[in-house]
PDB file of N, CA and C in Angstrom:
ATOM      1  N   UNK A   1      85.966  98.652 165.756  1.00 74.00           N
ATOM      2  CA  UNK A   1      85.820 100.077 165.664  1.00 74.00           C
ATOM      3  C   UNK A   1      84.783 100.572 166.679  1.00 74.00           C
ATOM      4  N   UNK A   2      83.983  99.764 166.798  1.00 82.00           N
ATOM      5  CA  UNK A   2      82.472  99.847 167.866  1.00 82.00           C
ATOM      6  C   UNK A   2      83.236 100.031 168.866  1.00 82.00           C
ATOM      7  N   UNK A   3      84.148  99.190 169.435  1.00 81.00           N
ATOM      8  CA  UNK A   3      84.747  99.529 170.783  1.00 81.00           C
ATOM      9  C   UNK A   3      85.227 100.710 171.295  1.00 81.00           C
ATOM     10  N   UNK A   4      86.451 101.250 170.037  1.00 82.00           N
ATOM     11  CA  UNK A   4      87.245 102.115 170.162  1.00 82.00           C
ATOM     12  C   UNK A   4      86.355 103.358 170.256  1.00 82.00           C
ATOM     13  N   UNK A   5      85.383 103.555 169.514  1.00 86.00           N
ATOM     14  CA  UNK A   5      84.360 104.680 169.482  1.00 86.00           C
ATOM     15  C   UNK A   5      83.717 104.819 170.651  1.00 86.00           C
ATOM     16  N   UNK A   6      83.089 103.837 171.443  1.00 86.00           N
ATOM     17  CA  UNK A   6      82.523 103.638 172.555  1.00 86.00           C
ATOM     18  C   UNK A   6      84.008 104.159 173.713  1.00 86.00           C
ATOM     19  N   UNK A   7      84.700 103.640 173.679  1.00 85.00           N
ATOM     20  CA  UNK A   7      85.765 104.090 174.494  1.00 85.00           C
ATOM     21  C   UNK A   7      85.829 105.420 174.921  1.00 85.00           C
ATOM     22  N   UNK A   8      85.840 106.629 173.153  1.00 87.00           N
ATOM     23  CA  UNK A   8      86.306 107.818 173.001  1.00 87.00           C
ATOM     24  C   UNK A   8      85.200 108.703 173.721  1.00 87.00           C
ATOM     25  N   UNK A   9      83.602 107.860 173.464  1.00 90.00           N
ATOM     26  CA  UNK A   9      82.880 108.485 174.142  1.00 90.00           C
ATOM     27  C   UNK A   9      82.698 108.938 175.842  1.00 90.00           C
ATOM     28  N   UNK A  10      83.058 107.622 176.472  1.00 89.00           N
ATOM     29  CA  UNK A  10      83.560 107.610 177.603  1.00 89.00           C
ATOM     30  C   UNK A  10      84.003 108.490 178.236  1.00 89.00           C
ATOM     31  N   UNK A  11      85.274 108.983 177.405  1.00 86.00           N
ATOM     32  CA  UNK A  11      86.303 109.587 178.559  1.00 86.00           C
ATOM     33  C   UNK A  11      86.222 110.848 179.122  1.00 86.00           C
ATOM     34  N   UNK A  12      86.616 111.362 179.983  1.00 91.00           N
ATOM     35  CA  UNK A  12      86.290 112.583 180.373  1.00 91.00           C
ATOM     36  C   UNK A  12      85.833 113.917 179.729  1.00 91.00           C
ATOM     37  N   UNK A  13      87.100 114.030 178.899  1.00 90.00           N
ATOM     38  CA  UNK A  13      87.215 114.692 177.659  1.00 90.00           C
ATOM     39  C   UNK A  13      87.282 114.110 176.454  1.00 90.00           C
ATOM     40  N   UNK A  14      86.052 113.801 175.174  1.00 88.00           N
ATOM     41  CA  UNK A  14      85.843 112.958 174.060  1.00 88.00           C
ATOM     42  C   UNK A  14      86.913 113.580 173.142  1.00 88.00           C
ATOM     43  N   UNK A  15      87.658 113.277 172.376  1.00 87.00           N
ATOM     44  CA  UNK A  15      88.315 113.449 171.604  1.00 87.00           C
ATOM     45  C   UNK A  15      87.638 114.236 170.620  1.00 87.00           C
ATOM     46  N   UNK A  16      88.184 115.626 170.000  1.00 88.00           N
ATOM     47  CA  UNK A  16      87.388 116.534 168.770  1.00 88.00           C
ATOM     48  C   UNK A  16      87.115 114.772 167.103  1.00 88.00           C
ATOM     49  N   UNK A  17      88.600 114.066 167.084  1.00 83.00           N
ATOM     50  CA  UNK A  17      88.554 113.663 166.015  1.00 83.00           C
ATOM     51  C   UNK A  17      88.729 112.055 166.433  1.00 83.00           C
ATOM     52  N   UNK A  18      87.755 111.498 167.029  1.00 87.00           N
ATOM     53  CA  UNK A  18      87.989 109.814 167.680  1.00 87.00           C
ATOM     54  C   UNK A  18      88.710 109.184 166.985  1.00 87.00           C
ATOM     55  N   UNK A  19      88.446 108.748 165.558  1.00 88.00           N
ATOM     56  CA  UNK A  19      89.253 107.973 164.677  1.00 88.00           C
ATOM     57  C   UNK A  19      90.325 107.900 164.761  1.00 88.00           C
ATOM     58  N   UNK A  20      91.096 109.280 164.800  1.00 90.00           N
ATOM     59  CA  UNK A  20      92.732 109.684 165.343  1.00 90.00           C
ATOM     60  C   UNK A  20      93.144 109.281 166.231  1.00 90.00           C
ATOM     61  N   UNK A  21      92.148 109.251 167.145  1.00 88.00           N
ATOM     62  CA  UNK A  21      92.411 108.676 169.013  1.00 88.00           C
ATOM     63  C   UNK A  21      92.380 107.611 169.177  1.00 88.00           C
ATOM     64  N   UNK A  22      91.284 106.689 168.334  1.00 88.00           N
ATOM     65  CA  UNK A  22      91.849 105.448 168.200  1.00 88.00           C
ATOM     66  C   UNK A  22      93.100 104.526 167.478  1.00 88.00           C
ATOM     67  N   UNK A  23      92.976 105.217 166.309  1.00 88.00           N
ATOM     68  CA  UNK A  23      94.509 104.461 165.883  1.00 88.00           C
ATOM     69  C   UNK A  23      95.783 105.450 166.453  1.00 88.00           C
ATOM     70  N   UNK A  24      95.823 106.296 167.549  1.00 89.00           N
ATOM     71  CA  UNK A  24      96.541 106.451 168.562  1.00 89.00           C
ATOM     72  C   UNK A  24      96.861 105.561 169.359  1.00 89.00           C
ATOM     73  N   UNK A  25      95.760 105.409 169.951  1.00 87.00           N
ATOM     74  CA  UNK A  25      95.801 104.307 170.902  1.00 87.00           C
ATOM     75  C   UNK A  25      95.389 102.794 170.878  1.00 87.00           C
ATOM     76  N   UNK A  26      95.577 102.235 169.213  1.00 86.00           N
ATOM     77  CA  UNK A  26      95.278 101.236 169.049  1.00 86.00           C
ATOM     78  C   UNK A  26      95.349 100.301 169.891  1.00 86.00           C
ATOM     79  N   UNK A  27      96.938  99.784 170.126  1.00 82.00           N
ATOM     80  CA  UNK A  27      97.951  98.786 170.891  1.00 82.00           C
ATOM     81  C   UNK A  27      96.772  98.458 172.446  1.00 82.00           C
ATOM     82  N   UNK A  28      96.638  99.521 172.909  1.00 83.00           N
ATOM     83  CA  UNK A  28      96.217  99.375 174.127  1.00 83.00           C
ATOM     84  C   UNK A  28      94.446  98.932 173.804  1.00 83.00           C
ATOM     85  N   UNK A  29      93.854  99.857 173.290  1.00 83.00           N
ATOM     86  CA  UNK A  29      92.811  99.476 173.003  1.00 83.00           C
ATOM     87  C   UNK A  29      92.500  97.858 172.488  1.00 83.00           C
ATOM     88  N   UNK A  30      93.644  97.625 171.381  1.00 80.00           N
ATOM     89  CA  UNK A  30      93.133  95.903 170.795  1.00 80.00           C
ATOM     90  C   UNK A  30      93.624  95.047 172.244  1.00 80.00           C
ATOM     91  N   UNK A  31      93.928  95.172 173.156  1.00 77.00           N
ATOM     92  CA  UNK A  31      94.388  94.501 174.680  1.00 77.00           C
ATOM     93  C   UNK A  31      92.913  94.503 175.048  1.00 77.00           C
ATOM     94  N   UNK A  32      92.920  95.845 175.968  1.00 77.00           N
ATOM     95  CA  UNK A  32      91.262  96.201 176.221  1.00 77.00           C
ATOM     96  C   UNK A  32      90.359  95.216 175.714  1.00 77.00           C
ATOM     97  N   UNK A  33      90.124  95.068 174.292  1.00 76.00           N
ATOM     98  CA  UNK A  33      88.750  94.375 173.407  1.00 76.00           C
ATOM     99  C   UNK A  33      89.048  92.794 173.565  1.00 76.00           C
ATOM    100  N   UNK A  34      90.374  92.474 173.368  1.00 70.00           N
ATOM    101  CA  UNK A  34      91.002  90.759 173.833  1.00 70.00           C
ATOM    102  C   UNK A  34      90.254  90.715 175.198  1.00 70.00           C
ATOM    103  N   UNK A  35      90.429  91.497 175.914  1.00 66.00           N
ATOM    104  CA  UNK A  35      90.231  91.097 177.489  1.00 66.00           C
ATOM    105  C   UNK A  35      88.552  90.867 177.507  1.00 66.00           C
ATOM    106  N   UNK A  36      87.559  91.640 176.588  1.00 68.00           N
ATOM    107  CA  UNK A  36      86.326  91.431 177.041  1.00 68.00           C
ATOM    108  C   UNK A  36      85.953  90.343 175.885  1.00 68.00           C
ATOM    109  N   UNK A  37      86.820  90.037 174.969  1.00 65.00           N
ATOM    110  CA  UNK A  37      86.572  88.752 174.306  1.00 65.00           C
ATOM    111  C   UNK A  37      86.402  86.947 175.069  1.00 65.00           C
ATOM    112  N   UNK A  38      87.696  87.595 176.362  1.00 54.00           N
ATOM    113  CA  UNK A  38      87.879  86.885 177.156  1.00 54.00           C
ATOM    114  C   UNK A  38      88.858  85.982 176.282  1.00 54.00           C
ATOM    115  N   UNK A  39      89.380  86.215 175.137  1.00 50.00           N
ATOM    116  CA  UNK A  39      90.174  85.650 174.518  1.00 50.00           C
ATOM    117  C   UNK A  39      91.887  85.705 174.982  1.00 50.00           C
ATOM    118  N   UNK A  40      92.484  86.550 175.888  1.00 47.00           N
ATOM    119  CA  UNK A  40      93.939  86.710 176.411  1.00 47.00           C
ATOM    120  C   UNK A  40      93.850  85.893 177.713  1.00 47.00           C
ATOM    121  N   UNK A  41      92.868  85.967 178.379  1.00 56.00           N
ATOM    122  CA  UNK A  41      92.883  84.684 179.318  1.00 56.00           C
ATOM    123  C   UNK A  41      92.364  83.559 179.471  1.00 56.00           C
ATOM    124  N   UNK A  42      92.012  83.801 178.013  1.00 75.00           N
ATOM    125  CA  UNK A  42      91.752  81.581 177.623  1.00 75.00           C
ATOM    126  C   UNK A  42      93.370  81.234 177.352  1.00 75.00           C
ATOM    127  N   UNK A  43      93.649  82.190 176.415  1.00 84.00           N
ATOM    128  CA  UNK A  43      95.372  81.563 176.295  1.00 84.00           C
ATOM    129  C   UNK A  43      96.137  82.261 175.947  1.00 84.00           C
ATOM    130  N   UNK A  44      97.857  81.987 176.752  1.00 86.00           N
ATOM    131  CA  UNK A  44      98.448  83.081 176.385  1.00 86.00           C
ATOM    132  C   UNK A  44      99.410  82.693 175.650  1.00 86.00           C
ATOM    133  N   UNK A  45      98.906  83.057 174.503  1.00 89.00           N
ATOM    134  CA  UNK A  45      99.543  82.787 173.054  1.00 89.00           C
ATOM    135  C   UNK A  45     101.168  83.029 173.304  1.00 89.00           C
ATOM    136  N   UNK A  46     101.667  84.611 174.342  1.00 87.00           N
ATOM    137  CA  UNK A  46     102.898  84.977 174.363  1.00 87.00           C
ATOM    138  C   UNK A  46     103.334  83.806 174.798  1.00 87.00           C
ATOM    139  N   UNK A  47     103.042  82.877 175.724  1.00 88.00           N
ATOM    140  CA  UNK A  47     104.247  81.971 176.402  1.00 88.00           C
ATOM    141  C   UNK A  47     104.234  80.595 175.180  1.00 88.00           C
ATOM    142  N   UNK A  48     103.702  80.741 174.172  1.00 90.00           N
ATOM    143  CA  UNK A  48     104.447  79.451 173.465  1.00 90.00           C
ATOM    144  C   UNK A  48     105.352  79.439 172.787  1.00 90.00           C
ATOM    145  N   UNK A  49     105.902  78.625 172.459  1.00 93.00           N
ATOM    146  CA  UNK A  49     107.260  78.477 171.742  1.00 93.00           C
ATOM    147  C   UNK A  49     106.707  78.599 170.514  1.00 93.00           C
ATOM    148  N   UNK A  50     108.106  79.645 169.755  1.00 94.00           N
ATOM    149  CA  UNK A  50     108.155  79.779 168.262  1.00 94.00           C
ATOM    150  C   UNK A  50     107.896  78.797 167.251  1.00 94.00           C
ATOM    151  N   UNK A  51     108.416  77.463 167.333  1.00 95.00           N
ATOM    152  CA  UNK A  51     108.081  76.342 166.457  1.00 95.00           C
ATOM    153  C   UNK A  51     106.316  76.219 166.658  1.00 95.00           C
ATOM    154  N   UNK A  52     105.640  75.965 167.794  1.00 95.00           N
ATOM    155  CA  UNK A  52     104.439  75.542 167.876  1.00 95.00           C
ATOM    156  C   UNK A  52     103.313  76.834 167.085  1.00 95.00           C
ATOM    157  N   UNK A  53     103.998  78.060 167.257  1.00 94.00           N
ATOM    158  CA  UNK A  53     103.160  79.532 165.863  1.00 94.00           C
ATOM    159  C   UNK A  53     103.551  78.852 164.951  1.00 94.00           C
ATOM    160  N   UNK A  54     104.668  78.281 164.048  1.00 96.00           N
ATOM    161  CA  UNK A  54     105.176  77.839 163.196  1.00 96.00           C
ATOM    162  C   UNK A  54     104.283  76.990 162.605  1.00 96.00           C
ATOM    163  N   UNK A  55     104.057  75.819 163.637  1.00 96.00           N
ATOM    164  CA  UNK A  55     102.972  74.556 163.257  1.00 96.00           C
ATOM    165  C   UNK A  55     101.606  75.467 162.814  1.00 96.00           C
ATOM    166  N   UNK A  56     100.997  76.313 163.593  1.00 94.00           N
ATOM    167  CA  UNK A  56      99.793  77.208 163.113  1.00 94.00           C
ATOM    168  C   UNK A  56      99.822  77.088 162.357  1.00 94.00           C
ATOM    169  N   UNK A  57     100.626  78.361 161.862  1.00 95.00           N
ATOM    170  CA  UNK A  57     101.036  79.588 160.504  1.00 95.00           C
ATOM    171  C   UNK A  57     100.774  78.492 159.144  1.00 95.00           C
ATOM    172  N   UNK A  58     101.494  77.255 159.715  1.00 95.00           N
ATOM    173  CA  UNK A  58     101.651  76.685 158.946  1.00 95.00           C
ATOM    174  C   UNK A  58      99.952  75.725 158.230  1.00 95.00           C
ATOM    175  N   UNK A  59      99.492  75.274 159.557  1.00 94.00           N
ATOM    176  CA  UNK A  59      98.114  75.040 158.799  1.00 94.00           C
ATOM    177  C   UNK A  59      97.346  76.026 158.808  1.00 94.00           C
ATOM    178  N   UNK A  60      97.157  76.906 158.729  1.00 93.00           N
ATOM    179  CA  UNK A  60      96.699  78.413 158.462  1.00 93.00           C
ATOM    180  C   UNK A  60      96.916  78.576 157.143  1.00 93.00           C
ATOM    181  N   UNK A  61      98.425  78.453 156.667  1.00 93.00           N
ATOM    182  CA  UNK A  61      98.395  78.817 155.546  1.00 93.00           C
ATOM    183  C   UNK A  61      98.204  77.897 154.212  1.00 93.00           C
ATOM    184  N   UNK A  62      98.104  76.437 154.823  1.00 92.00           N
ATOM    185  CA  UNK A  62      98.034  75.111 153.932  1.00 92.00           C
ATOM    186  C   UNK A  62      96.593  75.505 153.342  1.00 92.00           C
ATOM    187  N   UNK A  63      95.771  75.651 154.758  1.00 90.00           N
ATOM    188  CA  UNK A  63      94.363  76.154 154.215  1.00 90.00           C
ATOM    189  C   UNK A  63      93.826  77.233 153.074  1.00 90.00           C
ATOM    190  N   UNK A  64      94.611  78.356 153.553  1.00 89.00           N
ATOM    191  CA  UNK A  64      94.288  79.257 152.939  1.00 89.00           C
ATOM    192  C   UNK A  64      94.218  79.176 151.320  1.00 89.00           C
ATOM    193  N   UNK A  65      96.052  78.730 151.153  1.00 87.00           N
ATOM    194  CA  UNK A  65      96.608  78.616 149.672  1.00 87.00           C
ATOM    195  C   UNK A  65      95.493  77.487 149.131  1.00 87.00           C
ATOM    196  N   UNK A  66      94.744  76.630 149.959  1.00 86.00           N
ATOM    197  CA  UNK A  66      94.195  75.814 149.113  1.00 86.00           C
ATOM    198  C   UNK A  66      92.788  76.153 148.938  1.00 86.00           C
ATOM    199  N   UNK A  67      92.646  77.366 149.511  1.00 83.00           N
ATOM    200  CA  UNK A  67      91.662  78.120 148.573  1.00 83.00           C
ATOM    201  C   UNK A  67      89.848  78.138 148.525  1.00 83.00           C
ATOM    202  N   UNK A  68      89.816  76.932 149.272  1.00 80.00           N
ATOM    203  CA  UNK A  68      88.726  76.400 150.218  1.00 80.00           C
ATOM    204  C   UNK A  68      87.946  77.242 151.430  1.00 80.00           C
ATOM    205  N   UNK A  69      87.011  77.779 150.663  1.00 83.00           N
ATOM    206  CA  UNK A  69      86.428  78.493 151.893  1.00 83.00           C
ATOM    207  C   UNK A  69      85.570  77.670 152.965  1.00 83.00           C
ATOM    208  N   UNK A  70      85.572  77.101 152.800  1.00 88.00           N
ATOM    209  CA  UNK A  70      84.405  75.800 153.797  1.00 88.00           C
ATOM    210  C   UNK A  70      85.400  75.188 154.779  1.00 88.00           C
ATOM    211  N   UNK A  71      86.631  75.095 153.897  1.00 88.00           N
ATOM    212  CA  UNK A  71      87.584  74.325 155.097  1.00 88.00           C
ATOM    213  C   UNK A  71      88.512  75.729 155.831  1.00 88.00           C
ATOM    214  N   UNK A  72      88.606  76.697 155.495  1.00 88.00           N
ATOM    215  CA  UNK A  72      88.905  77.885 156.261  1.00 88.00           C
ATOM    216  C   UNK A  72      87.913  78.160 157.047  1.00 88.00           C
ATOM    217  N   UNK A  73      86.489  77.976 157.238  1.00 88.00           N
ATOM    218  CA  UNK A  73      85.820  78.008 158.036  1.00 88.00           C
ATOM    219  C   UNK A  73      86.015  77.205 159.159  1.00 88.00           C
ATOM    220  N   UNK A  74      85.942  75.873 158.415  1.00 90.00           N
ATOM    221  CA  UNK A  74      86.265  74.879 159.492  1.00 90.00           C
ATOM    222  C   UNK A  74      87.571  74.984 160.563  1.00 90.00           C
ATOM    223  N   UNK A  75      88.432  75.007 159.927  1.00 89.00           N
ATOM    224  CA  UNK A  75      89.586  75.458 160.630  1.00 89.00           C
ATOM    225  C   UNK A  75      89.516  76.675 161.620  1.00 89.00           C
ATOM    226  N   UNK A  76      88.457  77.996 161.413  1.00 86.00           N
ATOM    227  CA  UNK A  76      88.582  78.823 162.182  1.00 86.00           C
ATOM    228  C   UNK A  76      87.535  78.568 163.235  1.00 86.00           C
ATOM    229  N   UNK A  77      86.873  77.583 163.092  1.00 88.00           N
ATOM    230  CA  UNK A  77      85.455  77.125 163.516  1.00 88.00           C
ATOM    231  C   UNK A  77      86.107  76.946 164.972  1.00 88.00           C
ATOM    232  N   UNK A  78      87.630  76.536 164.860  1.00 89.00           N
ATOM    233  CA  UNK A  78      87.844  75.760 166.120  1.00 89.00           C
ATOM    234  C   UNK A  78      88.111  77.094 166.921  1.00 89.00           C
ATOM    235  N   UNK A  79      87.595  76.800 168.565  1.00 86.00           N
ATOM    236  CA  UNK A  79      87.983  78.306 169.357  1.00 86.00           C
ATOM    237  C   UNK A  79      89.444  78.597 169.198  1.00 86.00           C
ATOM    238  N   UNK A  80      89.975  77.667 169.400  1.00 89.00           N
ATOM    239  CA  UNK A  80      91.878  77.672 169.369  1.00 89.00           C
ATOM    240  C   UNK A  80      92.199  77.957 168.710  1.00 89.00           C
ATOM    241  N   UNK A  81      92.130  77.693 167.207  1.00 91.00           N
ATOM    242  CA  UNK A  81      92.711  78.278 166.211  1.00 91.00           C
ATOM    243  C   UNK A  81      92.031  79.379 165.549  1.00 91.00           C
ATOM    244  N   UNK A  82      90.631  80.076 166.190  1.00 88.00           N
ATOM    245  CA  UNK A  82      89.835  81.353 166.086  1.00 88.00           C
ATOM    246  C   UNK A  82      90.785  82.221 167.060  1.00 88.00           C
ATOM    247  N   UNK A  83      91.144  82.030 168.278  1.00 88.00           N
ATOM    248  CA  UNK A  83      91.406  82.685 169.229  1.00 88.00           C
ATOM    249  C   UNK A  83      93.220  82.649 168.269  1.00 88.00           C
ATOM    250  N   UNK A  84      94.061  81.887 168.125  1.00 91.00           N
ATOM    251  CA  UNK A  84      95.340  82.049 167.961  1.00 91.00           C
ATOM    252  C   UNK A  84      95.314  83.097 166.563  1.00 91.00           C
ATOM    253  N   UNK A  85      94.461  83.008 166.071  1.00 90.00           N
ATOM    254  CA  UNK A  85      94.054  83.435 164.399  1.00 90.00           C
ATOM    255  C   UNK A  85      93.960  85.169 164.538  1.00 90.00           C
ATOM    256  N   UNK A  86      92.927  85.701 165.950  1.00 86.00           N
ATOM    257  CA  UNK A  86      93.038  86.829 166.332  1.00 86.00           C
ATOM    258  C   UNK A  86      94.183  87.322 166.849  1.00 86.00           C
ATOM    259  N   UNK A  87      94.470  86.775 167.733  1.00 88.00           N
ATOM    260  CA  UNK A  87      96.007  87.238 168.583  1.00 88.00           C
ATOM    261  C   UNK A  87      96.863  87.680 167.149  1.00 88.00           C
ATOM    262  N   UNK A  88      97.512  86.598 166.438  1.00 91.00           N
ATOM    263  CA  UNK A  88      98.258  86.734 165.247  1.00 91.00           C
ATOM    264  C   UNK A  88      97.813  87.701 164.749  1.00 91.00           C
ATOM    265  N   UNK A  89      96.959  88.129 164.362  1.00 87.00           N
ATOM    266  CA  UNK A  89      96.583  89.071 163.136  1.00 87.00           C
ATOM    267  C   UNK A  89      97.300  90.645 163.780  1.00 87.00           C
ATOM    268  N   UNK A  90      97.436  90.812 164.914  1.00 86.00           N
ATOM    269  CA  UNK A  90      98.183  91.956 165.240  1.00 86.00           C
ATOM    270  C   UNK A  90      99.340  91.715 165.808  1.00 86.00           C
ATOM    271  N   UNK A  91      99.527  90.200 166.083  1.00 91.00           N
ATOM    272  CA  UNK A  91     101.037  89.783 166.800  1.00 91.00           C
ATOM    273  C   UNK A  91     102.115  89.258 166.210  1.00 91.00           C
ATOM    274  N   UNK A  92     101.581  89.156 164.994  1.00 92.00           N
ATOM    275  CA  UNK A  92     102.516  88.656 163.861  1.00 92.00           C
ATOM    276  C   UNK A  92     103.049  88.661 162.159  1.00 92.00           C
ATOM    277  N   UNK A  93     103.998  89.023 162.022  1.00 94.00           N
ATOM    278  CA  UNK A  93     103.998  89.436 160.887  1.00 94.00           C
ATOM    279  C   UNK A  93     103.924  88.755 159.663  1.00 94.00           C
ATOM    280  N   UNK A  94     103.883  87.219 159.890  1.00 94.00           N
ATOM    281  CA  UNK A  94     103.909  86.370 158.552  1.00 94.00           C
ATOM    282  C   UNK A  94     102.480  86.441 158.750  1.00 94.00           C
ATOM    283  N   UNK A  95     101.639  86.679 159.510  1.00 91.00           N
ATOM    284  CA  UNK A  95      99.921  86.331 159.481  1.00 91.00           C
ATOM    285  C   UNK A  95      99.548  87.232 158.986  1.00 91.00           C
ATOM    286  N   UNK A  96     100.033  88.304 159.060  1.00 89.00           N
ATOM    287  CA  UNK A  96      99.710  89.731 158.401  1.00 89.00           C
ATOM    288  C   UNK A  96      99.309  89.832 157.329  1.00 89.00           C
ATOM    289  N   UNK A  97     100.933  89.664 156.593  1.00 91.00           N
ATOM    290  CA  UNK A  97     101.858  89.580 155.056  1.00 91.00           C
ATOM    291  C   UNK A  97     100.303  88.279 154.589  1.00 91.00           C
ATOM    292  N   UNK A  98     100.249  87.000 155.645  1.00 90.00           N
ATOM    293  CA  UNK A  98      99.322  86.296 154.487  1.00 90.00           C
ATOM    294  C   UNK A  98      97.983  86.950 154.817  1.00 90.00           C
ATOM    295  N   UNK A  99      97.196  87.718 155.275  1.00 85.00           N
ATOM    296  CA  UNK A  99      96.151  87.894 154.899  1.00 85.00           C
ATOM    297  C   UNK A  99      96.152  89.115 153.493  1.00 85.00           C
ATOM    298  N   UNK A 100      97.191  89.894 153.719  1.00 84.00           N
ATOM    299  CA  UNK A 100      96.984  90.905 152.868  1.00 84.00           C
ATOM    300  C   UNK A 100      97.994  90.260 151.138  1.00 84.00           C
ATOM    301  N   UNK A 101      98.327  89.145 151.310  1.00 84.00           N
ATOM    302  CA  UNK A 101      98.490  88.559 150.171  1.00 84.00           C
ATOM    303  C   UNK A 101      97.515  87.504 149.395  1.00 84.00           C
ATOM    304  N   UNK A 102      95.892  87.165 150.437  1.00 82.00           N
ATOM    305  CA  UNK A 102      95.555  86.435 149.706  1.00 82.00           C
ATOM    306  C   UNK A 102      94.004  86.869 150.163  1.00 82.00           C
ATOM    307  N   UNK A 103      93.070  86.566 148.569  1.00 72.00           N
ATOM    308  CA  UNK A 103      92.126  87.086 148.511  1.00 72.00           C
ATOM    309  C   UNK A 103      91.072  86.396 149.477  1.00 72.00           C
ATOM    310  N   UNK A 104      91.460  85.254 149.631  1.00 72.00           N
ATOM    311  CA  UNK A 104      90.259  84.401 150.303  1.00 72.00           C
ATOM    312  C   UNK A 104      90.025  85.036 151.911  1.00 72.00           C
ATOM    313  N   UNK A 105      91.312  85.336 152.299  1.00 72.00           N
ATOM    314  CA  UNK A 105      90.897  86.007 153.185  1.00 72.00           C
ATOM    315  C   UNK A 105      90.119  87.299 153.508  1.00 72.00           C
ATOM    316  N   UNK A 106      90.624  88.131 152.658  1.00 65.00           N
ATOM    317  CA  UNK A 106      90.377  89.338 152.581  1.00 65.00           C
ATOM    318  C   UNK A 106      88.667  89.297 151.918  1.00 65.00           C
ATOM    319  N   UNK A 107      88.403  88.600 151.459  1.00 63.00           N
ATOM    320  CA  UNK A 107      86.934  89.108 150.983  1.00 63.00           C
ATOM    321  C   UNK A 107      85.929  87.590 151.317  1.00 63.00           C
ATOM    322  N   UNK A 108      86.549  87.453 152.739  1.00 59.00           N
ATOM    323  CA  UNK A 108      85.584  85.975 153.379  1.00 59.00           C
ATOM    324  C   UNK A 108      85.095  86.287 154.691  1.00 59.00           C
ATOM    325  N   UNK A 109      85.648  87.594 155.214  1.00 60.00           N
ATOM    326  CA  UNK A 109      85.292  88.148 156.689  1.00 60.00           C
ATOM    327  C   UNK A 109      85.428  87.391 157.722  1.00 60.00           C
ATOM    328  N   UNK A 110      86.373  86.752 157.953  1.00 61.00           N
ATOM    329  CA  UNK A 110      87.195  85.875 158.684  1.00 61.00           C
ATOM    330  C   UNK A 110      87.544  86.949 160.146  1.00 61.00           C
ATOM    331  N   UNK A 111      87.479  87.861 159.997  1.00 53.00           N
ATOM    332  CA  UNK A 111      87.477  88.446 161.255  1.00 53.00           C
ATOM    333  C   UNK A 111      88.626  89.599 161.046  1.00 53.00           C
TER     334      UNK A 111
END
């Protein structure tokens, strides 16, 4: 949100209602914030094959369901699967569906 606000301030003309302007211009903006994460050109998640998100999703979600916050740490601990973990969260829809289906995520601030 820090970003997007900082953005609105920026521009020539600040937006009367920023909040609006940002989830306007989300899409572009969450690009923007990847890029100074430096996280879209460590890896580009777009060129892998569907089975290998699959393998993720899949220990992503072994973790999750098992409910373990120490080993969801661990798991996100790693840059790769921190960095694939972000990308997903707006690039994909089973990553979505599981954060907003399970509590560990939602109230562990996982990002």
């Amino acid at each position: 949100m820090q970003f997007g606000l900082k953005k609105t301030a920026s521009l020539p003309k600040p937006p009367e209602l920023p909040i609006k302007w940002i989830e306007a211009h989300f899409e572009e903006l969450h690009g923007q914030w990847l890029e100074t994460q430096n996280q879209k050109g460590k890896y580009n998640f777009e060129a892998f094959s569907e089975p290998q998100h699959q393998m993720w999703y899949g220990q992503l979600k072994v973790v999750v369901e098992g409910g373990d916050d120490k080993s969801l740490r661990q798991f996100l601990n790693d840059d790769f699967y921190q960095c694939w973990f972000n990308w997903a969260k707006s690039a994909r829809a089973d990553v979505r569906e599981l954060l907003v289906n399970n509590l560990i995520l939602l109230e562990g601030n996982y990002g």
